[in-house]
Amino acid sequence: MKKVYLDNASTTPLLPEVREAMLPFLGEDFGNPSCLHDWGDTAREAMENARTEVAQLIGADAEEIIFTASGTESNNFAVKGLALAQQNEGKHVVVSAIEHFSVLHSAKTLEKWGFELSLVPVDRYGVIDPEDVRRSIRKDTVLVSIMHANNEVGTIEPIKEIAKVAKERGVVFHTDAVATAGTIPVDVRELGIDALSLAGNQFYGPKGVGALWVRKGVRILPFLDGGVQEGGRRAGTENIPAIVGLGKAAELARMHMKTRIEHLSRLRNRLLTELPNKIDHVVVTGHPQNRLPGHASFCVEFIEGEAMLMLLNSQGVAVTSGSACTSRALKASHVLIAMGLPHALAQGSLLFSFGLDNTSEDIDYVLEVLPPIVDRLRQMSPLYAKFTKTSKGGQ
Amino acid sequence: MPVYSEKVMEHFMNPRNVGEIENPDGVGEVGNPVCGDMMTFYIKVKDNRLEDVKFRTFGCGAAIAVSSMVSEMAKGKTLEEALKITPRSVADELEGLPKQKFHCSNLGAQALRKAIEDYLSKKKKGGKK
């Protein structure tokens, strides 16, 4: 059976060059970078090279990069660490309603710790208005955290404008760039931000490694106490193979970004245009143009996402959905609900995220197998039966 | 993908009794799209037996498999027997349901019960049969 992986938003595969770069550090180069001997030197040198690569990817200085174990850790570290370091100045934080749970739930934890939280709304495309951020900022606001692009609907946010608003009010600004760093150009100085999270498995690096960039001079509470690793802000022996992989992935992303974006955008544009032509009552979610290059998301009316996922999987196609049934929490995607989509429509969410290995034939295949799946589930759906009855009655 | 039993997968891939009965003797509707699942059951009753059972379901793999299983369990049974079908007996017949799916998706027995109650209340009011 044909196998088509279209879930690169969940994780990209590891590039062979990245794996090759990692292998010595899973073998003979096993040293601890804190140690003062040849083994330690080899590990330390590899780690610092990786730090430089990651810094170059986002236009930062190497010494401002802290390695973490994931994008989620970076977000936890940033939201809690930046807020707690400033709690004597104020106890109010601002995040958007469509943040990843690693930001949203960290902010809710701050609430339990005595902070106040404001959620900035989004429009129907998932776009945040910088003026709404301005209105949310108070005298005691110490942190604004808004994602660079949304992982579920692909919308890219006007981060530069939002960061400017925060800066005008003297508030520290963090962005969750897990969906963008390594995928589209990100330059921390140009964006005018104070902190940024990224993750290796979003751009063909390994899982279990991420980074947090914190601008020099910005205070942050250490995430893990212990030794002096990562400048004493994130103790624990570093995961050298993964860090080396992240560095290699960053290098490759920087070198090939333009061609990657062209390839992914072509595939995305084709699916965004052709799927709604093949299937009635499908809506594109997220911003129609200003979105991640490999990201095509939809809601299919009258049916539910998990059932679609299972039938697609039975045809070898891997995608994801924001329906309640696919989430462990059994709640429809908070992103789609914040964008004002009705619950029934949000249940039919489908997300296709392309990667470097995908081809136009993969889209041909999706366009061939998906319409009969939708048809089959609609024939079963009481919502579709009601719809066809009323639309007939209306004629 | 949730871990579904082979039986759930089999019913999901090949659901029995999908559709609608024309002029049904009873209709039962449960659920709403906020929680994710909706089911409508249609029944035809003859001599106190469920001569035909059909359903339509909006929902996940488990919801579809549950509906299919309930329709199969109920068909041919007397009304009294059919009313004894419970979420637990449906889940058992399906060789288990994932824990988080047990409550939200396991609405089939309830929808069938509603269809039977609909039939009984119509009959009481002096309707047909």
XYZ file of C-alpha atoms in Angstrom:
524
model
C 0.000 0.000 0.000
C 1.130 3.532 -0.718
C 2.313 5.337 2.425
C 2.030 9.103 2.582
C 3.233 10.976 5.652
C 1.507 14.359 5.893
C 1.945 15.042 9.590
C 5.175 17.019 9.657
C 3.622 19.491 12.096
C 3.636 16.697 14.688
C 7.202 15.789 13.865
C 9.471 15.884 10.868
C 11.644 12.856 10.115
C 15.344 12.943 10.923
C 17.490 13.862 7.924
C 20.202 11.283 7.132
C 22.911 13.996 7.389
C 21.636 14.862 10.857
C 21.670 11.240 11.942
C 25.228 10.854 10.625
C 26.360 13.895 12.583
C 24.837 12.456 15.762
C 26.197 8.924 15.521
C 29.739 9.479 16.895
C 28.177 10.974 20.024
C 26.157 7.822 20.563
C 29.403 5.888 20.228
C 33.021 6.709 20.891
C 32.504 10.432 21.580
C 30.498 9.901 24.727
C 32.206 12.467 26.929
C 30.603 14.895 29.347
C 31.198 18.464 28.138
C 31.789 19.703 31.682
C 34.917 17.543 32.040
C 38.467 18.757 31.593
C 39.952 16.008 29.454
C 39.959 14.991 25.810
C 36.577 13.285 26.013
C 35.069 16.360 27.600
C 36.755 18.651 25.090
C 35.335 16.739 22.118
C 31.809 16.888 23.515
C 32.123 20.547 24.508
C 33.448 21.559 21.133
C 30.595 19.773 19.337
C 28.062 21.363 21.665
C 29.439 24.866 21.168
C 29.447 24.382 17.387
C 25.787 23.411 17.623
C 25.106 26.473 19.764
C 26.653 28.686 17.118
C 24.568 27.044 14.385
C 21.333 27.501 16.328
C 22.251 31.114 17.072
C 22.973 31.784 13.397
C 19.635 30.300 12.401
C 17.810 33.000 14.358
C 20.319 35.866 14.180
C 21.357 35.593 17.822
C 24.648 35.318 19.730
C 25.724 31.820 20.681
C 26.016 32.687 24.367
C 22.324 33.628 24.432
C 21.205 30.098 23.498
C 20.109 27.684 26.237
C 19.603 24.064 25.188
C 16.495 22.371 26.538
C 14.784 19.014 26.094
C 11.883 20.204 23.910
C 9.850 23.119 22.613
C 7.503 22.485 25.503
C 10.335 22.848 28.002
C 11.510 26.043 26.323
C 8.004 27.487 26.606
C 7.633 26.439 30.243
C 11.066 27.871 31.006
C 10.294 31.171 29.257
C 6.803 31.828 30.545
C 7.442 30.830 34.141
C 11.094 31.901 34.299
C 10.611 35.364 32.785
C 7.521 36.101 34.882
C 8.966 34.851 38.152
C 12.222 36.785 37.668
C 10.192 39.994 37.579
C 7.469 39.270 40.096
C 8.545 42.166 42.305
C 7.674 44.551 39.471
C 4.270 43.104 38.770
C 2.203 39.959 38.520
C 0.325 40.171 35.244
C 1.038 38.231 32.057
C -0.525 38.409 28.598
C -0.765 35.466 26.198
C -3.006 34.766 23.211
C -6.016 32.463 23.264
C -4.458 30.184 20.629
C -1.092 29.487 22.227
C 0.243 25.955 22.395
C -0.692 24.279 25.686
C 2.926 24.516 26.848
C 2.478 28.311 26.958
C -1.202 28.389 27.899
C -0.904 25.894 30.743
C 2.307 27.501 32.004
C 0.408 30.791 32.161
C -2.417 29.056 34.043
C 0.124 27.705 36.499
C 1.361 31.262 37.045
C -2.258 32.152 37.814
C -2.276 29.526 40.562
C 0.908 31.116 41.875
C -0.777 34.494 42.269
C -0.292 36.074 38.858
C -3.133 37.478 36.799
C -3.584 36.404 33.204
C -5.073 38.144 30.173
C -5.912 36.204 27.012
C -5.735 38.123 23.743
C -8.448 37.095 21.248
C -7.943 36.272 17.572
C -9.992 36.971 14.452
C -11.588 34.288 12.290
C -8.265 33.632 10.557
C -6.477 33.214 13.866
C -4.680 36.559 13.537
C -3.820 38.569 16.645
C -4.322 42.326 16.445
C -1.368 44.203 18.013
C -3.893 46.764 19.286
C -5.596 44.039 21.309
C -2.230 43.266 22.861
C -1.786 46.960 23.639
C -5.174 47.041 25.362
C -4.265 43.989 27.462
C -1.045 45.468 28.825
C -1.347 47.028 32.282
C 1.025 48.840 34.617
C 1.857 45.578 36.352
C 2.325 43.488 33.191
C 5.706 41.775 33.215
C 5.456 39.407 30.239
C 3.742 39.113 26.871
C 4.036 35.746 25.106
C 2.548 35.350 21.630
C 3.345 32.537 19.214
C 5.081 33.284 15.915
C 2.820 30.933 13.973
C 0.036 28.658 15.052
C 0.723 24.958 14.719
C -2.914 23.976 14.150
C -4.063 26.483 11.562
C -0.740 27.710 10.202
C -1.428 31.423 10.624
C 1.691 33.578 10.960
C 1.256 36.355 13.511
C 2.456 39.965 13.121
C 5.153 39.401 15.740
C 7.256 42.410 14.841
C 4.302 44.759 15.396
C 3.261 42.978 18.589
C 6.827 43.058 19.946
C 6.923 46.776 19.239
C 3.819 47.310 21.353
C 5.385 45.359 24.230
C 8.623 47.292 23.908
C 6.826 50.650 23.971
C 5.308 49.625 27.278
C 8.615 48.238 28.563
C 7.280 44.680 28.840
C 9.418 41.587 28.164
C 8.236 39.775 25.038
C 8.593 36.051 24.347
C 7.544 34.203 21.214
C 6.944 30.483 20.767
C 8.658 29.974 17.407
C 8.475 26.181 17.479
C 6.413 26.167 14.275
C 8.583 28.738 12.470
C 12.242 28.528 13.525
C 14.037 26.399 10.959
C 11.071 26.634 8.597
C 10.780 30.321 7.689
C 13.260 33.159 8.255
C 13.406 34.214 11.893
C 15.698 37.018 13.043
C 15.397 37.897 16.700
C 16.979 41.366 16.314
C 14.805 42.284 13.393
C 11.692 41.057 15.198
C 12.722 43.098 18.244
C 11.911 40.374 20.762
C 13.403 39.304 24.098
C 13.024 35.522 24.135
C 12.208 32.727 21.697
C 11.507 28.983 21.872
C 12.372 26.448 19.172
C 12.389 22.657 18.809
C 14.585 20.269 16.827
C 11.942 17.852 15.590
C 10.155 20.618 13.681
C 12.967 20.984 11.150
C 14.422 17.510 10.603
C 16.424 17.370 13.813
C 15.936 14.843 16.612
C 13.170 14.755 19.195
C 13.956 15.530 22.808
C 15.926 18.690 22.131
C 14.991 22.338 21.874
C 16.435 25.714 22.638
C 15.469 28.887 24.386
C 17.012 32.130 23.278
C 17.030 34.897 25.870
C 18.385 38.286 24.923
C 21.471 39.291 26.882
C 20.457 41.351 29.900
C 16.955 39.874 30.248
C 16.472 38.193 33.597
C 15.110 34.655 33.798
C 14.754 32.275 36.723
C 16.782 29.057 36.246
C 14.609 26.155 35.127
C 16.622 23.352 36.693
C 18.877 23.932 39.680
C 22.110 22.037 39.945
C 25.413 22.464 38.209
C 26.630 25.287 36.029
C 25.508 23.844 32.705
C 23.880 26.334 30.311
C 25.119 29.234 32.373
C 23.535 27.826 35.518
C 20.062 28.324 34.100
C 19.376 24.774 33.018
C 21.446 22.297 35.008
C 21.979 18.667 34.090
C 24.413 16.874 31.796
C 23.624 17.960 28.266
C 22.100 15.587 25.709
C 25.061 15.868 23.353
C 23.866 13.608 20.486
C 20.557 15.482 20.303
C 22.214 18.897 20.616
C 24.643 18.005 17.816
C 21.668 16.883 15.725
C 19.849 20.134 16.438
C 22.941 22.070 15.351
C 23.237 20.127 12.105
C 19.519 20.525 11.410
C 19.841 24.281 12.022
C 22.760 24.515 9.623
C 20.872 22.642 6.900
C 17.719 24.668 7.494
C 19.630 27.918 7.104
C 21.373 26.724 3.934
C 18.297 25.298 2.199
C 15.505 27.446 3.580
C 14.588 29.166 0.350
C 14.260 26.003 -1.742
C 12.428 24.226 1.059
C 9.891 27.034 1.333
C 9.319 26.991 -2.417
C 8.785 23.237 -2.447
C 6.439 23.226 0.551
C 4.429 26.253 -0.581
C 3.799 24.670 -3.978
C 2.354 21.547 -2.373
C 0.368 23.526 0.180
C -1.116 25.874 -2.396
C -2.175 22.989 -4.567
C -4.001 21.210 -1.748
C -5.559 24.432 -0.428
C -6.997 25.113 -3.882
C -7.918 21.633 -5.030
C -9.355 19.980 -1.940
C -12.299 22.406 -1.637
C -12.948 21.839 -5.365
C -13.105 18.082 -4.862
C -15.235 18.073 -1.735
C -18.258 20.265 -1.017
C -18.659 22.024 2.308
C -15.009 22.194 3.215
C -13.555 25.347 4.744
C -9.909 26.309 4.933
C -8.873 27.172 8.492
C -6.242 29.779 9.263
C -5.103 32.648 7.132
C -5.483 31.959 3.396
C -2.113 33.491 2.433
C -0.142 34.434 5.491
C 0.508 30.915 6.707
C 3.281 28.363 7.239
C 4.643 27.061 3.924
C 3.850 23.372 4.394
C 0.588 23.802 6.235
C -2.889 23.135 4.800
C -5.719 22.878 7.314
C -9.431 22.405 6.769
C -12.709 21.666 8.454
C -14.919 19.163 6.694
C -18.565 19.771 7.527
C -20.966 17.203 8.969
C -18.344 14.610 9.959
C -15.786 14.061 12.681
C -11.998 14.133 12.452
C -10.952 10.933 14.180
C -13.127 8.806 11.893
C -11.549 10.544 8.879
C -8.073 9.998 10.344
C -8.709 6.286 10.847
C -10.012 5.790 7.331
C -7.164 7.825 5.858
C -4.708 5.779 7.891
C -6.270 2.598 6.498
C -5.303 3.985 3.074
C -1.771 4.771 4.213
C -2.218 8.511 4.699
C -1.057 10.060 7.986
C -2.628 13.370 9.012
C -3.876 14.927 12.232
C -7.045 16.593 13.542
C -8.129 18.988 16.263
C -11.409 17.222 16.944
C -12.517 16.506 20.502
C -12.364 12.773 19.907
C -8.734 12.840 18.834
C -7.646 14.762 21.907
C -7.071 13.017 25.189
C -8.896 15.864 26.902
C -11.935 15.184 24.667
C -12.304 18.873 23.933
C -12.429 20.428 20.496
C -9.377 22.453 19.537
C -9.159 25.623 21.628
C -7.641 27.284 18.583
C -10.617 26.650 16.293
C -13.085 27.608 19.028
C -11.160 30.855 19.702
C -11.425 31.613 15.972
C -15.196 31.439 16.349
C -15.828 28.146 14.587
C -18.941 26.286 15.758
C -18.221 23.084 17.676
C -19.717 20.797 15.040
C -17.490 22.292 12.360
C -14.390 22.195 14.584
C -14.999 18.441 15.017
C -14.302 17.981 11.330
C -10.823 19.466 11.476
C -8.057 17.982 9.334
C -4.465 19.145 9.159
C -2.090 18.234 6.349
C 1.514 19.295 6.949
C 3.994 18.692 4.169
C 7.660 17.822 4.430
C 10.701 17.655 2.199
C 9.924 14.112 1.031
C 6.416 14.874 -0.189
C 5.610 15.161 -3.870
C 2.745 16.288 -6.028
C 1.800 12.598 -6.448
C 1.098 12.497 -2.720
C -1.533 15.174 -3.265
C -2.976 13.229 -6.207
C -3.324 10.284 -3.851
C -5.031 12.337 -1.116
C -7.410 13.845 -3.648
C -8.233 10.327 -4.808
C -8.792 8.647 -1.427
C -10.289 11.432 0.680
C -13.518 12.204 -1.236
C -14.907 8.631 -0.914
C -13.998 8.655 2.802
C -15.857 11.917 3.354
C -18.773 10.596 1.343
C -18.931 7.412 3.336
C -18.926 9.211 6.694
C -21.474 11.748 5.498
C -23.817 8.946 4.480
C -23.636 7.898 8.118
C -24.000 11.381 9.576
C -27.289 12.613 11.057
C -26.045 16.197 10.573
C -25.593 15.603 6.854
C -29.005 13.929 6.581
C -30.592 16.955 8.254
C -28.681 19.301 5.989
C -29.722 17.552 2.769
C -33.357 17.418 3.926
C -33.487 21.132 4.755
C -31.695 22.186 1.602
C -34.107 20.086 -0.470
C -37.030 21.534 1.469
C -35.753 25.024 0.769
C -35.721 24.546 -2.987
C -4.908 6.732 16.893
C -6.629 5.350 19.992
C -6.035 1.704 20.690
C -9.202 0.007 19.508
C -9.989 -3.680 19.730
C -10.164 -5.695 16.518
C -13.911 -5.907 16.953
C -14.263 -2.118 17.177
C -12.112 -1.709 14.071
C -14.135 -4.337 12.237
C -17.446 -2.603 13.025
C -15.963 0.800 12.239
C -14.663 -0.341 8.869
C -17.845 -2.272 8.012
C -20.700 -0.747 9.960
C -23.992 -2.664 9.903
C -27.448 -1.123 9.494
C -26.411 2.382 8.504
C -29.193 4.619 7.282
C -32.753 5.539 7.966
C -36.062 3.642 8.052
C -38.901 5.179 6.098
C -41.905 5.757 8.356
C -40.141 4.411 11.453
C -42.166 3.308 14.450
C -39.729 5.048 16.782
C -36.828 7.496 16.600
C -34.232 8.185 19.304
C -31.673 10.952 19.177
C -28.841 11.542 21.663
C -25.664 13.584 22.012
C -24.553 16.905 20.630
C -21.624 18.108 18.576
C -19.998 19.910 21.529
C -19.048 16.619 23.147
C -18.329 15.201 19.738
C -20.887 12.479 19.178
C -24.486 12.376 17.959
C -26.562 9.304 17.229
C -30.010 8.814 15.751
C -31.641 5.380 15.907
C -34.681 4.344 13.861
C -36.740 1.253 14.686
C -39.473 -0.773 13.045
C -41.536 -2.892 15.435
C -43.608 -5.942 14.581
C -45.314 -8.191 17.156
C -43.323 -6.554 19.955
C -40.046 -7.360 18.173
C -37.490 -5.041 16.586
C -38.017 -6.026 12.984
C -35.502 -3.458 11.770
C -32.987 -1.101 13.374
C -31.011 1.560 11.552
C -28.819 4.430 12.669
C -26.946 7.521 11.675
C -23.939 8.652 13.706
C -21.739 11.735 13.786
C -18.649 10.892 15.752
C -15.397 9.106 16.205
C -14.461 5.535 15.371
C -15.784 4.273 18.692
C -19.132 6.036 18.253
C -19.626 4.437 14.844
C -18.624 0.973 16.065
C -20.926 1.303 19.099
C -23.884 2.254 16.891
C -23.246 -0.633 14.560
C -22.942 -3.085 17.436
C -26.111 -1.862 19.165
C -28.080 -2.179 15.941
C -26.843 -5.725 15.508
C -27.536 -6.672 19.121
C -31.034 -5.192 19.023
C -32.302 -6.508 15.727
C -34.819 -9.325 16.156
C -35.032 -8.884 19.918
C -38.268 -8.234 21.815
C -38.593 -4.707 23.178
C -38.027 -5.991 26.712
C -34.859 -7.784 25.660
C -33.620 -4.748 23.719
C -34.133 -2.480 26.731
C -31.663 -4.670 28.623
C -28.816 -3.600 26.319
C -26.497 -1.370 28.364
C -23.332 0.608 27.611
C -21.435 -2.065 29.517
C -22.872 -4.965 27.492
C -22.156 -3.067 24.252
C -18.560 -2.428 25.300
C -18.197 -6.097 26.265
C -19.494 -7.250 22.884
C -16.975 -4.896 21.253
C -14.193 -6.526 23.301
C -13.676 -3.303 25.217
C -13.516 0.423 24.549
C -10.689 2.820 25.476
C -11.391 4.276 28.916
C -11.740 7.858 27.718
C -14.235 6.760 25.070
C -16.502 4.753 27.335
C -18.794 7.613 28.329
C -18.701 10.031 25.418
C -18.981 7.569 22.556
C -21.010 4.833 24.151
C -24.418 6.394 23.560
C -25.909 3.686 21.357
C -27.869 1.884 24.060
C -29.320 5.213 25.183
C -30.350 6.161 21.635
C -32.001 2.772 21.139
C -33.851 3.130 24.440
C -35.110 6.537 23.359
C -36.352 5.090 20.073
C -38.225 2.355 21.929
C -39.693 4.887 24.380
C -40.744 6.993 21.406
C -42.522 3.977 19.932
C -44.218 3.135 23.242
C -45.425 6.677 23.836
C -46.828 6.886 20.302
C -48.580 3.569 20.837
C -50.041 4.794 24.131
C -51.415 7.859 22.416
C -53.378 5.495 20.174
C -51.121 5.579 17.203
C -50.606 2.683 14.885
C -49.939 -0.913 15.982
